[in-house]
C-alpha cells in the first residue's frame, strides 16, 4: 500500500503552508512509529533541485528526489508522471491539476480575490486557473477551517459535499523548542518590551502595527517582525525607528521570540487559518487580532479583537490597554492557554489520513 506526498512546498520558506506540511508529516511519522497504518509505505517526493531537502529528517517516511525541474513545472509534469496510477496527498492548496488520484488540502481561495495574492495579479490568475481545475478534478478537498470551506465553495465553485473541514493543530512547547536561546541578546531586544509578528506578505498588514508602535512614543517598546518580507512592504517598514526586521529564524529562535515578547499583533486582512496567533497563545503571549476571515474561528476568546484593521490608533490603544492593565494582560494569557487546548496535531493528522485512506480504498489503491 503506497502513498506519495507532494513535497513542492519544501522549496520555499519555512512558514505558512510549508510549516503546515512539515508538521503534518512529522506527526504522521510519529504515528507510523507507533504502529498505526500497518502496511502503508509513505514516500515524500521532492525536486532534485530542492535546496532544502537535506533538512527533512523522518524515520518512517522516505524522501525521494525526482525530476529535472522545480516549482510549478515540476509539480505539473515530473510529479504527475512519477505518481501515475498511484495515490498522492497534496497538503499546500496545489497539486498536479490532471491527477484524479489525489487528496488536496486547501487553505483558502485567495486566488479568487483580486488584491489578496502576494505575488502579483498575473501569477494570481495563473494559480486561479490551477485551483479551479483541481477543485473540479480531485475527488475530495480538505479545508483547514469553516471559513476556508465557505471561501472554497464560493471562490472555486465547489459543492459542499466535496469538502471536509479538518482544523489544524498547534505544536506543544516542548516539541517545538528543545534549545533555550536568549533572543534578546541575539537580536538586541529588551525582554517583554516588544510587540511581535511573523510573516511579511502584504495581507499580513504589518505596517499598521509599525505605525501603532511608533505612535505610542515609548522609547523602550519596539515592533519585531520575523520572516521574509516582500520588498515594497520592507521599504515602508524600514521608515519606522521602532521596527526591527529579524528575517528568517529557526524553530528555536521563533519559540524564544514568542516567549520574550510583550504581545503578538495579528491584524491580518486575509487568513484561511492563522497558526501564528495560536503559537503565541501556546507560549503565554497575549494576542491582538483582526476579525477578518477565519481569525475569530481560530482565536476564539483568546484574543483582543480590532474593530477596524486599517486603523493604527485602535491597535495602539489595544497595546496600551495591555501595557497598563496587568489584570487584563494576565486574563488574556489564560484565555489563550484555554483556546489552544481545542487543537491537536495528532487528531488533525489522523483525520487527514482517514479521508485519504478512505478515498484510496474507493479508487482501488488499497489491496
CSV table of C-alpha atoms in Angstrom, one decimal:
chain,number,residue,atom,x,y,z
A,1,UNK,CA,0.0,0.0,0.0
A,2,UNK,CA,1.8,3.1,-1.3
A,3,UNK,CA,1.1,6.8,-0.6
A,4,UNK,CA,3.0,9.6,-2.2
A,5,UNK,CA,3.3,13.0,-0.6
A,6,UNK,CA,3.7,16.2,-2.7
A,7,UNK,CA,6.9,17.8,-1.5
A,8,UNK,CA,6.8,21.0,-3.5
A,9,UNK,CA,6.2,23.3,-0.5
A,10,UNK,CA,9.7,22.5,0.8
A,11,UNK,CA,11.2,24.5,-2.0
A,12,UNK,CA,10.0,27.7,-0.1
A,13,UNK,CA,10.3,29.5,3.2
A,14,UNK,CA,9.5,27.5,6.3
A,15,UNK,CA,6.3,29.4,7.0
A,16,UNK,CA,2.6,29.1,6.1
A,17,UNK,CA,1.8,26.0,4.1
A,18,UNK,CA,5.4,24.7,4.3
A,19,UNK,CA,5.2,24.7,8.1
A,20,UNK,CA,1.7,23.1,7.9
A,21,UNK,CA,3.0,20.3,5.6
A,22,UNK,CA,6.1,19.7,7.7
A,23,UNK,CA,4.0,19.5,10.9
A,24,UNK,CA,1.5,17.0,9.4
A,25,UNK,CA,4.3,14.8,8.1
A,26,UNK,CA,6.2,15.0,11.4
A,27,UNK,CA,3.1,13.7,13.3
A,28,UNK,CA,2.4,11.1,10.6
A,29,UNK,CA,6.0,9.9,11.1
A,30,UNK,CA,5.4,9.5,14.8
A,31,UNK,CA,2.1,7.7,14.3
A,32,UNK,CA,3.8,5.3,11.9
A,33,UNK,CA,6.5,4.7,14.6
A,34,UNK,CA,3.7,3.7,17.0
A,35,UNK,CA,2.5,1.0,14.5
A,36,UNK,CA,-0.5,2.9,13.1
A,37,UNK,CA,-1.3,2.3,9.5
A,38,UNK,CA,0.5,-1.1,9.2
A,39,UNK,CA,1.5,-2.0,5.6
A,40,UNK,CA,1.4,1.6,4.5
A,41,UNK,CA,4.5,2.9,2.7
A,42,UNK,CA,4.8,6.7,2.6
A,43,UNK,CA,7.2,8.4,0.2
A,44,UNK,CA,7.8,12.2,0.2
A,45,UNK,CA,8.6,13.3,-3.4
A,46,UNK,CA,10.7,16.4,-3.9
A,47,UNK,CA,12.5,18.0,-6.8
A,48,UNK,CA,16.1,17.1,-7.5
A,49,UNK,CA,16.7,20.9,-7.4
A,50,UNK,CA,15.2,21.3,-3.9
A,51,UNK,CA,17.9,23.0,-1.8
A,52,UNK,CA,16.1,22.4,1.5
A,53,UNK,CA,15.6,18.6,1.1
A,54,UNK,CA,18.6,17.8,3.3
A,55,UNK,CA,16.8,19.4,6.2
A,56,UNK,CA,13.9,16.9,6.0
A,57,UNK,CA,14.5,14.1,8.5
A,58,UNK,CA,11.9,11.4,9.0
A,59,UNK,CA,12.3,7.9,10.4
A,60,UNK,CA,9.3,6.3,8.6
A,61,UNK,CA,8.8,8.5,5.6
A,62,UNK,CA,11.2,8.0,2.7
A,63,UNK,CA,12.4,11.2,0.9
A,64,UNK,CA,12.8,10.6,-2.8
A,65,UNK,CA,14.0,13.3,-5.1
A,66,UNK,CA,12.8,13.2,-8.7
A,67,UNK,CA,12.6,15.1,-12.0
A,68,UNK,CA,14.7,17.7,-13.7
A,69,UNK,CA,12.6,20.8,-13.0
A,70,UNK,CA,11.3,22.7,-9.9
A,71,UNK,CA,8.3,24.7,-8.8
A,72,UNK,CA,5.1,24.6,-10.9
A,73,UNK,CA,6.7,22.8,-13.9
A,74,UNK,CA,8.0,20.0,-11.6
A,75,UNK,CA,4.6,19.7,-9.9
A,76,UNK,CA,2.5,19.6,-13.2
A,77,UNK,CA,5.0,17.5,-15.2
A,78,UNK,CA,7.6,15.5,-13.2
A,79,UNK,CA,5.4,14.8,-10.2
A,80,UNK,CA,2.4,13.9,-12.4
A,81,UNK,CA,4.4,11.4,-14.5
A,82,UNK,CA,6.1,9.8,-11.5
A,83,UNK,CA,2.9,9.2,-9.5
A,84,UNK,CA,0.9,7.8,-12.4
A,85,UNK,CA,-1.6,5.1,-11.2
A,86,UNK,CA,-0.6,5.8,-7.5
A,87,UNK,CA,-2.3,8.0,-4.9
A,88,UNK,CA,-1.0,11.4,-4.0
A,89,UNK,CA,-1.6,13.6,-0.9
A,90,UNK,CA,-1.0,17.4,-1.6
A,91,UNK,CA,-1.1,19.5,1.6
A,92,UNK,CA,-0.5,23.0,0.2
A,93,UNK,CA,-3.5,24.0,-1.9
A,94,UNK,CA,-1.9,23.0,-5.2
A,95,UNK,CA,-1.1,19.7,-6.9
A,96,UNK,CA,-0.9,18.2,-10.4
A,97,UNK,CA,-4.1,19.5,-12.0
A,98,UNK,CA,-4.6,16.5,-14.3
A,99,UNK,CA,-4.4,13.9,-11.5
A,100,UNK,CA,-7.6,12.5,-10.1
A,101,UNK,CA,-5.9,10.0,-7.7
A,102,UNK,CA,-5.3,12.8,-5.1
A,103,UNK,CA,-6.5,14.4,-1.9
A,104,UNK,CA,-6.0,18.1,-1.8
A,105,UNK,CA,-5.8,20.3,1.4
A,106,UNK,CA,-6.9,23.8,0.5
A,107,UNK,CA,-6.0,26.6,2.9
A,108,UNK,CA,-8.2,29.3,1.3
A,109,UNK,CA,-9.5,30.6,-2.0
A,110,UNK,CA,-7.4,33.8,-2.0
A,111,UNK,CA,-6.5,33.4,-5.7
A,112,UNK,CA,-10.2,34.1,-6.5
A,113,UNK,CA,-10.0,37.5,-4.9
A,114,UNK,CA,-8.3,40.5,-6.6
A,115,UNK,CA,-5.5,42.1,-4.5
A,116,UNK,CA,-5.2,39.2,-2.0
A,117,UNK,CA,-2.3,37.4,-3.5
A,118,UNK,CA,1.2,38.5,-2.6
A,119,UNK,CA,2.9,37.5,-5.9
A,120,UNK,CA,1.0,39.9,-8.2
A,121,UNK,CA,-2.1,39.7,-10.4
A,122,UNK,CA,-0.6,37.8,-13.3
A,123,UNK,CA,0.5,34.9,-11.0
A,124,UNK,CA,-2.8,35.1,-9.2
A,125,UNK,CA,-4.7,34.4,-12.4
A,126,UNK,CA,-2.4,31.5,-13.2
A,127,UNK,CA,-2.9,30.0,-9.8
A,128,UNK,CA,-6.6,30.6,-10.0
A,129,UNK,CA,-6.8,28.5,-13.2
A,130,UNK,CA,-4.9,25.7,-11.5
A,131,UNK,CA,-7.1,25.9,-8.4
A,132,UNK,CA,-10.3,25.9,-10.4
A,133,UNK,CA,-9.2,22.8,-12.4
A,134,UNK,CA,-8.0,21.0,-9.2
A,135,UNK,CA,-11.2,21.8,-7.3
A,136,UNK,CA,-13.2,20.1,-10.1
A,137,UNK,CA,-10.9,17.2,-10.7
A,138,UNK,CA,-9.9,15.9,-7.3
A,139,UNK,CA,-12.4,13.6,-5.5
A,140,UNK,CA,-12.2,15.2,-2.1
A,141,UNK,CA,-10.9,18.5,-0.7
A,142,UNK,CA,-9.9,19.1,2.9
A,143,UNK,CA,-10.4,22.7,4.2
A,144,UNK,CA,-8.5,23.9,7.2
A,145,UNK,CA,-11.4,25.9,8.7
A,146,UNK,CA,-15.1,26.6,8.3
A,147,UNK,CA,-14.2,29.9,6.8
A,148,UNK,CA,-11.9,28.2,4.2
A,149,UNK,CA,-14.7,25.8,3.3
A,150,UNK,CA,-17.1,28.6,2.5
A,151,UNK,CA,-14.3,30.5,0.7
A,152,UNK,CA,-13.5,27.5,-1.5
A,153,UNK,CA,-17.2,26.8,-2.2
A,154,UNK,CA,-17.8,30.3,-3.5
A,155,UNK,CA,-14.4,31.1,-4.9
A,156,UNK,CA,-13.8,27.9,-6.8
A,157,UNK,CA,-17.5,26.8,-7.3
A,158,UNK,CA,-17.2,23.6,-5.3
A,159,UNK,CA,-20.1,21.5,-4.0
A,160,UNK,CA,-20.2,21.5,-0.1
A,161,UNK,CA,-20.4,17.7,-0.3
A,162,UNK,CA,-16.9,17.5,-1.7
A,163,UNK,CA,-15.3,19.4,1.1
A,164,UNK,CA,-14.4,18.2,4.6
A,165,UNK,CA,-13.2,20.6,7.3
A,166,UNK,CA,-10.2,19.4,9.4
A,167,UNK,CA,-8.9,22.1,11.7
A,168,UNK,CA,-5.1,22.5,12.1
A,169,UNK,CA,-3.4,21.6,15.3
A,170,UNK,CA,-1.0,23.5,17.5
A,171,UNK,CA,2.5,22.4,18.5
A,172,UNK,CA,3.2,21.8,22.1
A,173,UNK,CA,6.0,24.0,23.6
A,174,UNK,CA,8.4,21.1,24.4
A,175,UNK,CA,8.2,19.6,20.9
A,176,UNK,CA,8.8,23.0,19.2
A,177,UNK,CA,11.7,24.2,21.3
A,178,UNK,CA,14.4,21.9,22.6
A,179,UNK,CA,17.1,24.6,22.9
A,180,UNK,CA,17.0,27.6,25.1
A,181,UNK,CA,18.1,30.7,23.2
A,182,UNK,CA,18.4,34.3,24.5
A,183,UNK,CA,17.0,36.1,21.5
A,184,UNK,CA,17.0,39.4,23.4
A,185,UNK,CA,20.8,39.3,23.2
A,186,UNK,CA,20.9,37.8,19.7
A,187,UNK,CA,18.6,40.4,18.2
A,188,UNK,CA,19.4,43.3,20.7
A,189,UNK,CA,15.9,43.4,22.2
A,190,UNK,CA,14.6,44.3,25.6
A,191,UNK,CA,12.7,41.3,27.2
A,192,UNK,CA,8.9,41.8,27.3
A,193,UNK,CA,9.2,45.2,25.6
A,194,UNK,CA,8.4,44.4,22.0
A,195,UNK,CA,5.3,43.6,20.0
A,196,UNK,CA,5.9,40.5,17.8
A,197,UNK,CA,4.6,39.3,14.5
A,198,UNK,CA,5.6,36.6,11.9
A,199,UNK,CA,5.2,36.8,8.1
A,200,UNK,CA,5.8,39.6,5.7
A,201,UNK,CA,3.2,39.4,3.0
A,202,UNK,CA,1.0,42.4,2.1
A,203,UNK,CA,-2.1,41.0,3.6
A,204,UNK,CA,-0.4,40.5,7.0
A,205,UNK,CA,-0.9,44.2,7.4
A,206,UNK,CA,2.3,44.7,9.5
A,207,UNK,CA,2.6,48.4,8.5
A,208,UNK,CA,-0.4,49.0,10.7
A,209,UNK,CA,1.4,47.6,13.8
A,210,UNK,CA,4.6,49.5,12.9
A,211,UNK,CA,2.6,52.8,12.8
A,212,UNK,CA,0.8,51.9,16.1
A,213,UNK,CA,4.0,51.2,18.0
A,214,UNK,CA,5.7,54.3,16.6
A,215,UNK,CA,2.7,56.4,17.7
A,216,UNK,CA,3.0,55.3,21.3
A,217,UNK,CA,6.3,57.2,21.6
A,218,UNK,CA,7.6,54.7,24.1
A,219,UNK,CA,11.4,54.6,23.8
A,220,UNK,CA,11.6,51.1,25.2
A,221,UNK,CA,8.8,49.5,23.1
A,222,UNK,CA,9.6,48.1,19.6
A,223,UNK,CA,7.9,46.1,16.9
A,224,UNK,CA,9.8,42.9,15.9
A,225,UNK,CA,8.9,41.1,12.7
A,226,UNK,CA,10.3,37.7,11.8
A,227,UNK,CA,10.2,36.0,8.4
A,228,UNK,CA,10.8,37.2,4.8
A,229,UNK,CA,9.1,40.5,3.9
A,230,UNK,CA,8.1,41.4,0.3
A,231,UNK,CA,10.2,44.2,-1.0
A,232,UNK,CA,7.6,47.0,-1.1
A,233,UNK,CA,6.4,46.3,2.4
A,234,UNK,CA,10.0,46.1,3.7
A,235,UNK,CA,10.8,49.5,2.2
A,236,UNK,CA,7.8,51.0,4.1
A,237,UNK,CA,8.6,49.2,7.4
A,238,UNK,CA,12.2,50.4,7.4
A,239,UNK,CA,11.0,54.0,7.7
A,240,UNK,CA,9.9,53.3,11.3
A,241,UNK,CA,12.6,53.7,14.0
A,242,UNK,CA,11.0,51.2,16.4
A,243,UNK,CA,10.5,48.5,13.8
A,244,UNK,CA,13.1,45.7,13.6
A,245,UNK,CA,13.1,43.0,10.8
A,246,UNK,CA,15.0,39.9,12.0
A,247,UNK,CA,14.4,37.8,8.9
A,248,UNK,CA,14.1,34.1,8.8
A,249,UNK,CA,14.6,32.4,12.2
A,250,UNK,CA,15.0,28.8,13.4
A,251,UNK,CA,12.2,27.0,15.3
A,252,UNK,CA,14.2,27.5,18.5
A,253,UNK,CA,14.6,31.2,17.8
A,254,UNK,CA,10.9,31.5,16.9
A,255,UNK,CA,9.9,29.9,20.2
A,256,UNK,CA,12.2,32.2,22.2
A,257,UNK,CA,10.8,35.3,20.4
A,258,UNK,CA,7.3,34.3,21.3
A,259,UNK,CA,8.3,33.7,24.9
A,260,UNK,CA,10.1,37.0,25.3
A,261,UNK,CA,7.5,39.2,23.5
A,262,UNK,CA,5.2,41.5,25.3
A,263,UNK,CA,2.3,40.7,23.0
A,264,UNK,CA,1.6,39.3,19.5
A,265,UNK,CA,0.0,41.5,16.8
A,266,UNK,CA,-2.1,39.8,14.1
A,267,UNK,CA,-4.0,42.5,12.1
A,268,UNK,CA,-4.1,40.2,9.1
A,269,UNK,CA,-6.6,41.0,6.3
A,270,UNK,CA,-6.8,37.5,4.8
A,271,UNK,CA,-6.4,34.2,6.5
A,272,UNK,CA,-7.6,30.6,5.8
A,273,UNK,CA,-6.4,29.6,9.2
A,274,UNK,CA,-3.7,31.6,11.0
A,275,UNK,CA,-1.3,29.5,13.0
A,276,UNK,CA,1.0,32.2,14.5
A,277,UNK,CA,-1.6,33.6,17.0
A,278,UNK,CA,-2.2,30.0,18.3
A,279,UNK,CA,1.6,29.6,18.6
A,280,UNK,CA,1.8,32.9,20.5
A,281,UNK,CA,-1.0,31.7,22.9
A,282,UNK,CA,0.8,28.5,23.5
A,283,UNK,CA,3.8,30.5,24.7
A,284,UNK,CA,1.8,32.7,27.0
A,285,UNK,CA,1.9,35.7,24.7
A,286,UNK,CA,-1.3,37.8,24.6
A,287,UNK,CA,-2.8,38.3,21.1
A,288,UNK,CA,-4.3,41.3,19.4
A,289,UNK,CA,-6.0,40.3,16.2
A,290,UNK,CA,-8.3,41.4,13.4
A,291,UNK,CA,-11.7,39.8,12.9
A,292,UNK,CA,-11.1,39.0,9.2
A,293,UNK,CA,-11.9,35.7,7.6
A,294,UNK,CA,-11.1,32.7,9.8
A,295,UNK,CA,-9.3,34.6,12.6
A,296,UNK,CA,-12.2,34.6,15.2
A,297,UNK,CA,-12.9,30.9,14.5
A,298,UNK,CA,-9.2,30.2,15.3
A,299,UNK,CA,-8.6,32.6,18.1
A,300,UNK,CA,-11.9,32.2,19.9
A,301,UNK,CA,-12.0,34.0,23.2
A,302,UNK,CA,-8.1,34.1,23.3
A,303,UNK,CA,-7.6,37.4,21.6
A,304,UNK,CA,-8.3,41.1,21.9
A,305,UNK,CA,-10.0,42.0,18.6
A,306,UNK,CA,-9.7,45.1,16.4
A,307,UNK,CA,-12.9,46.5,15.0
A,308,UNK,CA,-11.0,48.2,12.2
A,309,UNK,CA,-7.8,46.5,11.0
A,310,UNK,CA,-7.0,49.7,9.0
A,311,UNK,CA,-6.8,52.0,12.0
A,312,UNK,CA,-3.4,52.2,13.6
A,313,UNK,CA,-4.8,54.2,16.6
A,314,UNK,CA,-7.0,51.3,17.6
A,315,UNK,CA,-4.0,48.9,17.5
A,316,UNK,CA,-2.1,51.4,19.6
A,317,UNK,CA,-5.0,51.6,22.1
A,318,UNK,CA,-5.1,47.8,22.5
A,319,UNK,CA,-1.4,47.7,23.1
A,320,UNK,CA,-1.8,50.5,25.6
A,321,UNK,CA,-4.5,48.6,27.5
A,322,UNK,CA,-2.2,45.6,27.9
A,323,UNK,CA,0.7,47.9,29.0
A,324,UNK,CA,-1.3,49.5,31.8
A,325,UNK,CA,-3.7,46.8,32.9
A,326,UNK,CA,-1.9,43.7,34.3
A,327,UNK,CA,-5.2,42.1,35.2
A,328,UNK,CA,-6.3,42.2,31.6
A,329,UNK,CA,-2.8,41.1,30.5
A,330,UNK,CA,-2.9,38.0,32.7
A,331,UNK,CA,-6.5,37.3,31.7
A,332,UNK,CA,-5.6,37.2,28.0
A,333,UNK,CA,-2.7,34.9,28.7
A,334,UNK,CA,-5.0,32.4,30.5
A,335,UNK,CA,-7.7,32.7,27.8
A,336,UNK,CA,-5.0,32.0,25.2
A,337,UNK,CA,-4.0,28.8,27.0
A,338,UNK,CA,-7.6,27.7,27.2
A,339,UNK,CA,-8.1,28.4,23.5
A,340,UNK,CA,-5.2,26.3,22.2
A,341,UNK,CA,-6.4,23.2,24.0
A,342,UNK,CA,-9.1,22.9,21.3
A,343,UNK,CA,-6.4,22.0,18.7
A,344,UNK,CA,-4.2,18.9,18.5
A,345,UNK,CA,-1.9,17.8,15.6
A,346,UNK,CA,-2.2,14.1,16.2
A,347,UNK,CA,-6.0,14.4,15.8
A,348,UNK,CA,-5.6,16.6,12.7
A,349,UNK,CA,-3.2,14.1,11.1
A,350,UNK,CA,-5.4,11.0,11.9
A,351,UNK,CA,-8.4,12.8,10.3
A,352,UNK,CA,-6.4,13.7,7.2
A,353,UNK,CA,-5.2,10.1,6.9
A,354,UNK,CA,-8.8,8.7,7.3
A,355,UNK,CA,-10.0,10.8,4.4
A,356,UNK,CA,-7.0,9.8,2.3
A,357,UNK,CA,-7.2,6.1,3.1
A,358,UNK,CA,-11.0,6.0,2.5
A,359,UNK,CA,-10.5,7.6,-0.9
A,360,UNK,CA,-7.6,5.2,-1.7
A,361,UNK,CA,-9.9,2.3,-0.9
A,362,UNK,CA,-12.7,3.7,-3.1
A,363,UNK,CA,-10.3,4.0,-6.0
A,364,UNK,CA,-8.8,0.5,-5.6
A,365,UNK,CA,-5.4,1.7,-4.4
A,366,UNK,CA,-5.5,-0.5,-1.3
A,367,UNK,CA,-5.0,-4.2,-2.0
